[in-house]
Amino acid sequence: MTERLSPDLRRSKAGTALNARLDHRNPLVFDTHELGRRPGALQRLTRTVDAPKDFGLQDVIGVPEGAPMELELRLESVMEGVLVTGTARARAEGECVRCLEPLGLELDADFQEMFSYPDADDRGRVIAEPGDDAEDDEDRLFLEDGLFDLEPVLRDAVVLALPMQPVCQEDCPGLCSQCGARLADDPDHHHDAVDIRWAALQGLAETIQDGEKDEMSGAEAGVDEKQEK
């Protein structure tokens, strides 16, 4: 069941998100002052930044921390805020889920996000009624003093663009289930199969053989003792 909040409480929560001050020195923080607030104004930006920590699918594949990421952005001023459309390009690294060998791939992550003006409601946006769904308000991102932080949007875009089950090649045969050998290195690799129906009898036969050997060894020891006497 969706939790429903009053308009005052929703505006309070949105205001709380604005209390975290953005640092213009952060390479993933962008300034929109030059764009202005005239609807229809456009600005194109390119920037190369270092990938933040944990940028991808943990323990599977991702962009290494500090690796270069090329950003191409299109900023468009609209009534409610700034619509940001862009592409991030980087090299992701991980390991094959079948053979566990290291792999790399070129990543193109597309994204689009609206960053709203803090006073968007005062500029014509319809304020939600008490019975309206509050999820849209909670998910909104806001401009702060004309700045916006692209990192959360970029992080989501990269995760969605990465393969959930990366493989070194589409037909990777993986590892031998019995010994763990990489099958791509030895296509003829195999083990002699033992019929499980005969496995118990084979074990019994080996036990009998071991018992007979023990008896023979004991008999030979007795003969040697008699000869010594």
PDB file of C-alpha atoms in Angstrom:
ATOM      1  CA  MET A   1       0.000   0.000   0.000  1.00  0.00           C
ATOM      2  CA  THR A   2       1.405   3.406  -0.973  1.00  0.00           C
ATOM      3  CA  GLU A   3       2.033   5.782   1.909  1.00  0.00           C
ATOM      4  CA  ARG A   4       0.218   9.076   1.442  1.00  0.00           C
ATOM      5  CA  LEU A   5       1.670  12.309   2.783  1.00  0.00           C
ATOM      6  CA  SER A   6       0.128  15.723   3.269  1.00  0.00           C
ATOM      7  CA  PRO A   7       1.247  18.475   0.848  1.00  0.00           C
ATOM      8  CA  ASP A   8       3.017  20.321   3.688  1.00  0.00           C
ATOM      9  CA  LEU A   9       4.986  17.237   4.700  1.00  0.00           C
ATOM     10  CA  ARG A  10       5.913  16.494   1.091  1.00  0.00           C
ATOM     11  CA  ARG A  11       7.201  20.028   0.583  1.00  0.00           C
ATOM     12  CA  SER A  12       9.132  19.673   3.843  1.00  0.00           C
ATOM     13  CA  LYS A  13      10.808  16.494   2.608  1.00  0.00           C
ATOM     14  CA  ALA A  14      11.666  18.119  -0.728  1.00  0.00           C
ATOM     15  CA  GLY A  15      13.154  21.075   1.145  1.00  0.00           C
ATOM     16  CA  THR A  16      15.282  18.753   3.265  1.00  0.00           C
ATOM     17  CA  ALA A  17      16.951  17.408   0.114  1.00  0.00           C
ATOM     18  CA  LEU A  18      17.994  20.972  -0.742  1.00  0.00           C
ATOM     19  CA  ASN A  19      19.862  21.423   2.540  1.00  0.00           C
ATOM     20  CA  ALA A  20      22.801  19.359   1.303  1.00  0.00           C
ATOM     21  CA  ARG A  21      25.023  21.991  -0.270  1.00  0.00           C
ATOM     22  CA  LEU A  22      26.564  21.212  -3.651  1.00  0.00           C
ATOM     23  CA  ASP A  23      30.246  21.897  -4.276  1.00  0.00           C
ATOM     24  CA  HIS A  24      30.885  23.549  -7.642  1.00  0.00           C
ATOM     25  CA  ARG A  25      34.407  22.081  -7.577  1.00  0.00           C
ATOM     26  CA  ASN A  26      32.978  18.580  -7.869  1.00  0.00           C
ATOM     27  CA  PRO A  27      33.447  17.531 -11.536  1.00  0.00           C
ATOM     28  CA  LEU A  28      29.973  15.956 -11.549  1.00  0.00           C
ATOM     29  CA  VAL A  29      28.302  19.168 -10.379  1.00  0.00           C
ATOM     30  CA  PHE A  30      27.176  21.438 -13.243  1.00  0.00           C
ATOM     31  CA  ASP A  31      26.268  25.133 -13.313  1.00  0.00           C
ATOM     32  CA  THR A  32      23.168  26.249 -15.234  1.00  0.00           C
ATOM     33  CA  HIS A  33      23.463  30.018 -14.687  1.00  0.00           C
ATOM     34  CA  GLU A  34      24.752  30.559 -18.216  1.00  0.00           C
ATOM     35  CA  LEU A  35      21.730  28.704 -19.580  1.00  0.00           C
ATOM     36  CA  GLY A  36      19.299  31.039 -17.859  1.00  0.00           C
ATOM     37  CA  ARG A  37      15.635  30.395 -17.123  1.00  0.00           C
ATOM     38  CA  ARG A  38      14.187  31.232 -20.512  1.00  0.00           C
ATOM     39  CA  PRO A  39      12.250  28.164 -21.750  1.00  0.00           C
ATOM     40  CA  GLY A  40      13.772  26.763 -24.919  1.00  0.00           C
ATOM     41  CA  ALA A  41      17.339  27.890 -24.212  1.00  0.00           C
ATOM     42  CA  LEU A  42      19.934  25.173 -24.957  1.00  0.00           C
ATOM     43  CA  GLN A  43      23.481  24.495 -23.841  1.00  0.00           C
ATOM     44  CA  ARG A  44      25.806  21.661 -24.873  1.00  0.00           C
ATOM     45  CA  LEU A  45      28.662  20.517 -22.641  1.00  0.00           C
ATOM     46  CA  THR A  46      31.443  17.946 -22.838  1.00  0.00           C
ATOM     47  CA  ARG A  47      33.536  16.920 -19.870  1.00  0.00           C
ATOM     48  CA  THR A  48      35.917  14.108 -18.935  1.00  0.00           C
ATOM     49  CA  VAL A  49      35.704  13.083 -15.283  1.00  0.00           C
ATOM     50  CA  ASP A  50      37.152  10.381 -13.042  1.00  0.00           C
ATOM     51  CA  ALA A  51      34.719   7.607 -12.197  1.00  0.00           C
ATOM     52  CA  PRO A  52      33.563   7.634  -8.569  1.00  0.00           C
ATOM     53  CA  LYS A  53      33.939   4.634  -6.272  1.00  0.00           C
ATOM     54  CA  ASP A  54      31.646   1.596  -6.700  1.00  0.00           C
ATOM     55  CA  PHE A  55      30.430   2.626 -10.142  1.00  0.00           C
ATOM     56  CA  GLY A  56      28.659  -0.467 -11.406  1.00  0.00           C
ATOM     57  CA  LEU A  57      27.466  -3.889 -10.239  1.00  0.00           C
ATOM     58  CA  GLN A  58      29.386  -4.818  -7.101  1.00  0.00           C
ATOM     59  CA  ASP A  59      31.670  -7.865  -7.460  1.00  0.00           C
ATOM     60  CA  VAL A  60      30.453  -8.385 -11.056  1.00  0.00           C
ATOM     61  CA  ILE A  61      31.403  -5.557 -13.429  1.00  0.00           C
ATOM     62  CA  GLY A  62      31.815  -1.791 -13.295  1.00  0.00           C
ATOM     63  CA  VAL A  63      33.898   1.238 -14.195  1.00  0.00           C
ATOM     64  CA  PRO A  64      37.049   1.229 -12.022  1.00  0.00           C
ATOM     65  CA  GLU A  65      37.408   4.093  -9.588  1.00  0.00           C
ATOM     66  CA  GLY A  66      39.377   6.916 -11.184  1.00  0.00           C
ATOM     67  CA  ALA A  67      38.916   5.638 -14.751  1.00  0.00           C
ATOM     68  CA  PRO A  68      38.132   8.399 -17.299  1.00  0.00           C
ATOM     69  CA  MET A  69      34.501   8.902 -18.253  1.00  0.00           C
ATOM     70  CA  GLU A  70      33.555  11.067 -21.227  1.00  0.00           C
ATOM     71  CA  LEU A  71      30.313  12.998 -20.795  1.00  0.00           C
ATOM     72  CA  GLU A  72      28.274  14.665 -23.521  1.00  0.00           C
ATOM     73  CA  LEU A  73      25.380  16.727 -22.159  1.00  0.00           C
ATOM     74  CA  ARG A  74      22.496  18.702 -23.591  1.00  0.00           C
ATOM     75  CA  LEU A  75      20.888  21.141 -21.147  1.00  0.00           C
ATOM     76  CA  GLU A  76      17.474  22.553 -22.043  1.00  0.00           C
ATOM     77  CA  SER A  77      15.631  25.157 -20.023  1.00  0.00           C
ATOM     78  CA  VAL A  78      11.943  24.376 -19.511  1.00  0.00           C
ATOM     79  CA  MET A  79       9.206  25.834 -17.321  1.00  0.00           C
ATOM     80  CA  GLU A  80       9.845  23.581 -14.335  1.00  0.00           C
ATOM     81  CA  GLY A  81      13.627  23.464 -14.478  1.00  0.00           C
ATOM     82  CA  VAL A  82      16.438  22.086 -16.628  1.00  0.00           C
ATOM     83  CA  LEU A  83      16.078  18.934 -18.711  1.00  0.00           C
ATOM     84  CA  VAL A  84      19.434  17.140 -18.937  1.00  0.00           C
ATOM     85  CA  THR A  85      20.022  14.622 -21.722  1.00  0.00           C
ATOM     86  CA  GLY A  86      23.367  12.949 -22.219  1.00  0.00           C
ATOM     87  CA  THR A  87      25.674  10.019 -22.816  1.00  0.00           C
ATOM     88  CA  ALA A  88      28.510   8.677 -20.691  1.00  0.00           C
ATOM     89  CA  ARG A  89      31.301   6.638 -22.270  1.00  0.00           C
ATOM     90  CA  ALA A  90      33.822   4.606 -20.310  1.00  0.00           C
ATOM     91  CA  ARG A  91      35.523   1.219 -20.154  1.00  0.00           C
ATOM     92  CA  ALA A  92      34.030  -1.254 -17.714  1.00  0.00           C
ATOM     93  CA  GLU A  93      35.954  -4.163 -16.213  1.00  0.00           C
ATOM     94  CA  GLY A  94      34.843  -7.349 -14.521  1.00  0.00           C
ATOM     95  CA  GLU A  95      35.024 -11.101 -14.882  1.00  0.00           C
ATOM     96  CA  CYS A  96      33.191 -13.677 -16.957  1.00  0.00           C
ATOM     97  CA  VAL A  97      30.425 -15.352 -14.963  1.00  0.00           C
ATOM     98  CA  ARG A  98      31.137 -18.666 -16.743  1.00  0.00           C
ATOM     99  CA  CYS A  99      34.926 -19.033 -16.700  1.00  0.00           C
ATOM    100  CA  LEU A 100      35.857 -16.265 -14.185  1.00  0.00           C
ATOM    101  CA  GLU A 101      38.420 -14.762 -16.573  1.00  0.00           C
ATOM    102  CA  PRO A 102      38.905 -10.949 -16.535  1.00  0.00           C
ATOM    103  CA  LEU A 103      37.026  -9.036 -19.232  1.00  0.00           C
ATOM    104  CA  GLY A 104      36.530  -5.468 -20.403  1.00  0.00           C
ATOM    105  CA  LEU A 105      33.933  -3.728 -22.524  1.00  0.00           C
ATOM    106  CA  GLU A 106      33.269  -0.267 -23.891  1.00  0.00           C
ATOM    107  CA  LEU A 107      30.250   1.227 -22.197  1.00  0.00           C
ATOM    108  CA  ASP A 108      27.762   3.765 -23.605  1.00  0.00           C
ATOM    109  CA  ALA A 109      25.150   4.845 -21.051  1.00  0.00           C
ATOM    110  CA  ASP A 110      22.336   7.177 -22.161  1.00  0.00           C
ATOM    111  CA  PHE A 111      20.261   9.138 -19.664  1.00  0.00           C
ATOM    112  CA  GLN A 112      17.705  11.918 -19.333  1.00  0.00           C
ATOM    113  CA  GLU A 113      16.616  13.658 -16.146  1.00  0.00           C
ATOM    114  CA  MET A 114      14.661  16.712 -15.089  1.00  0.00           C
ATOM    115  CA  PHE A 115      16.204  18.950 -12.414  1.00  0.00           C
ATOM    116  CA  SER A 116      13.421  21.138 -11.036  1.00  0.00           C
ATOM    117  CA  TYR A 117      13.675  24.696  -9.787  1.00  0.00           C
ATOM    118  CA  PRO A 118      13.126  24.882  -6.003  1.00  0.00           C
ATOM    119  CA  ASP A 119      10.235  27.265  -6.670  1.00  0.00           C
ATOM    120  CA  ALA A 120       8.737  25.116  -9.424  1.00  0.00           C
ATOM    121  CA  ASP A 121       5.378  24.963  -7.611  1.00  0.00           C
ATOM    122  CA  ASP A 122       5.236  28.754  -7.529  1.00  0.00           C
ATOM    123  CA  ARG A 123       5.817  28.917 -11.277  1.00  0.00           C
ATOM    124  CA  GLY A 124       2.662  27.128 -12.281  1.00  0.00           C
ATOM    125  CA  ARG A 125       3.080  23.504 -11.261  1.00  0.00           C
ATOM    126  CA  VAL A 126      -0.093  22.015  -9.813  1.00  0.00           C
ATOM    127  CA  ILE A 127       0.364  21.276  -6.108  1.00  0.00           C
ATOM    128  CA  ALA A 128      -0.621  17.714  -5.278  1.00  0.00           C
ATOM    129  CA  GLU A 129      -3.814  17.162  -3.345  1.00  0.00           C
ATOM    130  CA  PRO A 130      -3.745  15.094  -0.129  1.00  0.00           C
ATOM    131  CA  GLY A 131      -5.043  12.043  -1.977  1.00  0.00           C
ATOM    132  CA  ASP A 132      -2.471  12.175  -4.791  1.00  0.00           C
ATOM    133  CA  ASP A 133       0.404   9.719  -5.067  1.00  0.00           C
ATOM    134  CA  ALA A 134       3.517  11.155  -3.400  1.00  0.00           C
ATOM    135  CA  GLU A 135       6.069   8.993  -5.207  1.00  0.00           C
ATOM    136  CA  ASP A 136       6.663  11.536  -7.982  1.00  0.00           C
ATOM    137  CA  ASP A 137       7.566  14.245  -5.467  1.00  0.00           C
ATOM    138  CA  GLU A 138       9.944  11.958  -3.575  1.00  0.00           C
ATOM    139  CA  ASP A 139      11.790  11.023  -6.764  1.00  0.00           C
ATOM    140  CA  ARG A 140      12.228  14.579  -8.039  1.00  0.00           C
ATOM    141  CA  LEU A 141      15.704  16.102  -8.272  1.00  0.00           C
ATOM    142  CA  PHE A 142      16.187  19.808  -7.653  1.00  0.00           C
ATOM    143  CA  LEU A 143      18.565  22.543  -8.729  1.00  0.00           C
ATOM    144  CA  GLU A 144      20.460  24.226  -5.901  1.00  0.00           C
ATOM    145  CA  ASP A 145      21.561  27.798  -6.555  1.00  0.00           C
ATOM    146  CA  GLY A 146      21.590  26.946 -10.255  1.00  0.00           C
ATOM    147  CA  LEU A 147      23.709  23.795  -9.688  1.00  0.00           C
ATOM    148  CA  PHE A 148      22.840  20.130 -10.144  1.00  0.00           C
ATOM    149  CA  ASP A 149      24.654  16.934  -9.180  1.00  0.00           C
ATOM    150  CA  LEU A 150      24.767  14.422 -12.041  1.00  0.00           C
ATOM    151  CA  GLU A 151      26.271  11.541 -10.044  1.00  0.00           C
ATOM    152  CA  PRO A 152      23.051   9.759  -8.913  1.00  0.00           C
ATOM    153  CA  VAL A 153      21.602   9.952 -12.442  1.00  0.00           C
ATOM    154  CA  LEU A 154      24.859   8.772 -13.978  1.00  0.00           C
ATOM    155  CA  ARG A 155      25.199   5.932 -11.488  1.00  0.00           C
ATOM    156  CA  ASP A 156      21.730   4.605 -12.341  1.00  0.00           C
ATOM    157  CA  ALA A 157      22.388   4.898 -16.079  1.00  0.00           C
ATOM    158  CA  VAL A 158      25.663   2.987 -15.853  1.00  0.00           C
ATOM    159  CA  VAL A 159      24.109   0.167 -13.832  1.00  0.00           C
ATOM    160  CA  LEU A 160      21.278  -0.191 -16.362  1.00  0.00           C
ATOM    161  CA  ALA A 161      23.724  -0.227 -19.287  1.00  0.00           C
ATOM    162  CA  LEU A 162      25.935  -2.966 -17.808  1.00  0.00           C
ATOM    163  CA  PRO A 163      25.243  -6.658 -18.510  1.00  0.00           C
ATOM    164  CA  MET A 164      23.886  -8.507 -15.489  1.00  0.00           C
ATOM    165  CA  GLN A 165      25.677 -11.699 -16.587  1.00  0.00           C
ATOM    166  CA  PRO A 166      28.889 -10.592 -18.369  1.00  0.00           C
ATOM    167  CA  VAL A 167      30.707 -13.200 -20.461  1.00  0.00           C
ATOM    168  CA  CYS A 168      34.088 -13.071 -22.173  1.00  0.00           C
ATOM    169  CA  GLN A 169      32.455 -14.412 -25.355  1.00  0.00           C
ATOM    170  CA  GLU A 170      28.931 -15.439 -26.218  1.00  0.00           C
ATOM    171  CA  ASP A 171      29.821 -19.132 -26.587  1.00  0.00           C
ATOM    172  CA  CYS A 172      32.109 -19.353 -23.546  1.00  0.00           C
ATOM    173  CA  PRO A 173      31.867 -22.999 -22.378  1.00  0.00           C
ATOM    174  CA  GLY A 174      32.783 -22.111 -18.792  1.00  0.00           C
ATOM    175  CA  LEU A 175      34.628 -24.377 -16.353  1.00  0.00           C
ATOM    176  CA  CYS A 176      34.694 -28.141 -15.922  1.00  0.00           C
ATOM    177  CA  SER A 177      32.202 -29.032 -13.209  1.00  0.00           C
ATOM    178  CA  GLN A 178      34.495 -31.783 -11.896  1.00  0.00           C
ATOM    179  CA  CYS A 179      37.961 -30.227 -11.830  1.00  0.00           C
ATOM    180  CA  GLY A 180      37.420 -26.534 -12.587  1.00  0.00           C
ATOM    181  CA  ALA A 181      39.546 -26.481 -15.751  1.00  0.00           C
ATOM    182  CA  ARG A 182      38.755 -23.729 -18.285  1.00  0.00           C
ATOM    183  CA  LEU A 183      37.088 -25.578 -21.142  1.00  0.00           C
ATOM    184  CA  ALA A 184      37.927 -22.940 -23.774  1.00  0.00           C
ATOM    185  CA  ASP A 185      41.637 -23.771 -23.301  1.00  0.00           C
ATOM    186  CA  ASP A 186      41.062 -27.491 -23.866  1.00  0.00           C
ATOM    187  CA  PRO A 187      38.018 -28.250 -26.045  1.00  0.00           C
ATOM    188  CA  ASP A 188      38.676 -32.016 -25.765  1.00  0.00           C
ATOM    189  CA  HIS A 189      38.762 -31.946 -21.980  1.00  0.00           C
ATOM    190  CA  HIS A 190      36.639 -34.691 -20.406  1.00  0.00           C
ATOM    191  CA  HIS A 191      36.468 -37.195 -17.576  1.00  0.00           C
ATOM    192  CA  ASP A 192      35.583 -40.884 -17.860  1.00  0.00           C
ATOM    193  CA  ALA A 193      32.050 -41.159 -16.613  1.00  0.00           C
ATOM    194  CA  VAL A 194      31.232 -43.742 -13.952  1.00  0.00           C
ATOM    195  CA  ASP A 195      27.729 -45.208 -13.952  1.00  0.00           C
ATOM    196  CA  ILE A 196      26.340 -44.444 -10.498  1.00  0.00           C
ATOM    197  CA  ARG A 197      24.439 -47.745 -10.612  1.00  0.00           C
ATOM    198  CA  TRP A 198      27.764 -49.617 -10.517  1.00  0.00           C
ATOM    199  CA  ALA A 199      29.607 -47.244  -8.216  1.00  0.00           C
ATOM    200  CA  ALA A 200      28.501 -49.095  -5.022  1.00  0.00           C
ATOM    201  CA  LEU A 201      29.448 -52.494  -6.456  1.00  0.00           C
ATOM    202  CA  GLN A 202      32.790 -51.125  -7.566  1.00  0.00           C
ATOM    203  CA  GLY A 203      33.455 -49.890  -4.041  1.00  0.00           C
ATOM    204  CA  LEU A 204      32.455 -53.274  -2.615  1.00  0.00           C
ATOM    205  CA  ALA A 205      34.787 -55.074  -5.027  1.00  0.00           C
ATOM    206  CA  GLU A 206      37.675 -52.851  -4.009  1.00  0.00           C
ATOM    207  CA  THR A 207      36.926 -53.576  -0.332  1.00  0.00           C
ATOM    208  CA  ILE A 208      36.932 -57.334  -0.964  1.00  0.00           C
ATOM    209  CA  GLN A 209      40.206 -57.081  -2.875  1.00  0.00           C
ATOM    210  CA  ASP A 210      41.795 -55.143  -0.028  1.00  0.00           C
ATOM    211  CA  GLY A 211      40.554 -57.804   2.448  1.00  0.00           C
ATOM    212  CA  GLU A 212      41.991 -60.636   0.376  1.00  0.00           C
ATOM    213  CA  LYS A 213      45.341 -58.851   0.193  1.00  0.00           C
ATOM    214  CA  ASP A 214      45.366 -58.490   3.987  1.00  0.00           C
ATOM    215  CA  GLU A 215      44.588 -62.210   4.444  1.00  0.00           C
ATOM    216  CA  MET A 216      47.334 -63.196   2.029  1.00  0.00           C
ATOM    217  CA  SER A 217      49.799 -60.958   3.797  1.00  0.00           C
ATOM    218  CA  GLY A 218      48.838 -62.550   7.141  1.00  0.00           C
ATOM    219  CA  ALA A 219      49.230 -66.061   5.764  1.00  0.00           C
ATOM    220  CA  GLU A 220      52.634 -65.279   4.335  1.00  0.00           C
ATOM    221  CA  ALA A 221      53.680 -63.844   7.683  1.00  0.00           C
ATOM    222  CA  GLY A 222      52.602 -67.115   9.442  1.00  0.00           C
ATOM    223  CA  VAL A 223      54.634 -69.234   6.996  1.00  0.00           C
ATOM    224  CA  ASP A 224      57.692 -67.119   7.610  1.00  0.00           C
ATOM    225  CA  GLU A 225      57.329 -67.561  11.373  1.00  0.00           C
ATOM    226  CA  LYS A 226      57.104 -71.393  11.057  1.00  0.00           C
ATOM    227  CA  GLN A 227      60.167 -71.457   8.844  1.00  0.00           C
ATOM    228  CA  GLU A 228      62.142 -69.475  11.382  1.00  0.00           C
ATOM    229  CA  LYS A 229      61.191 -71.972  14.128  1.00  0.00           C
TER     230      LYS A 229
END
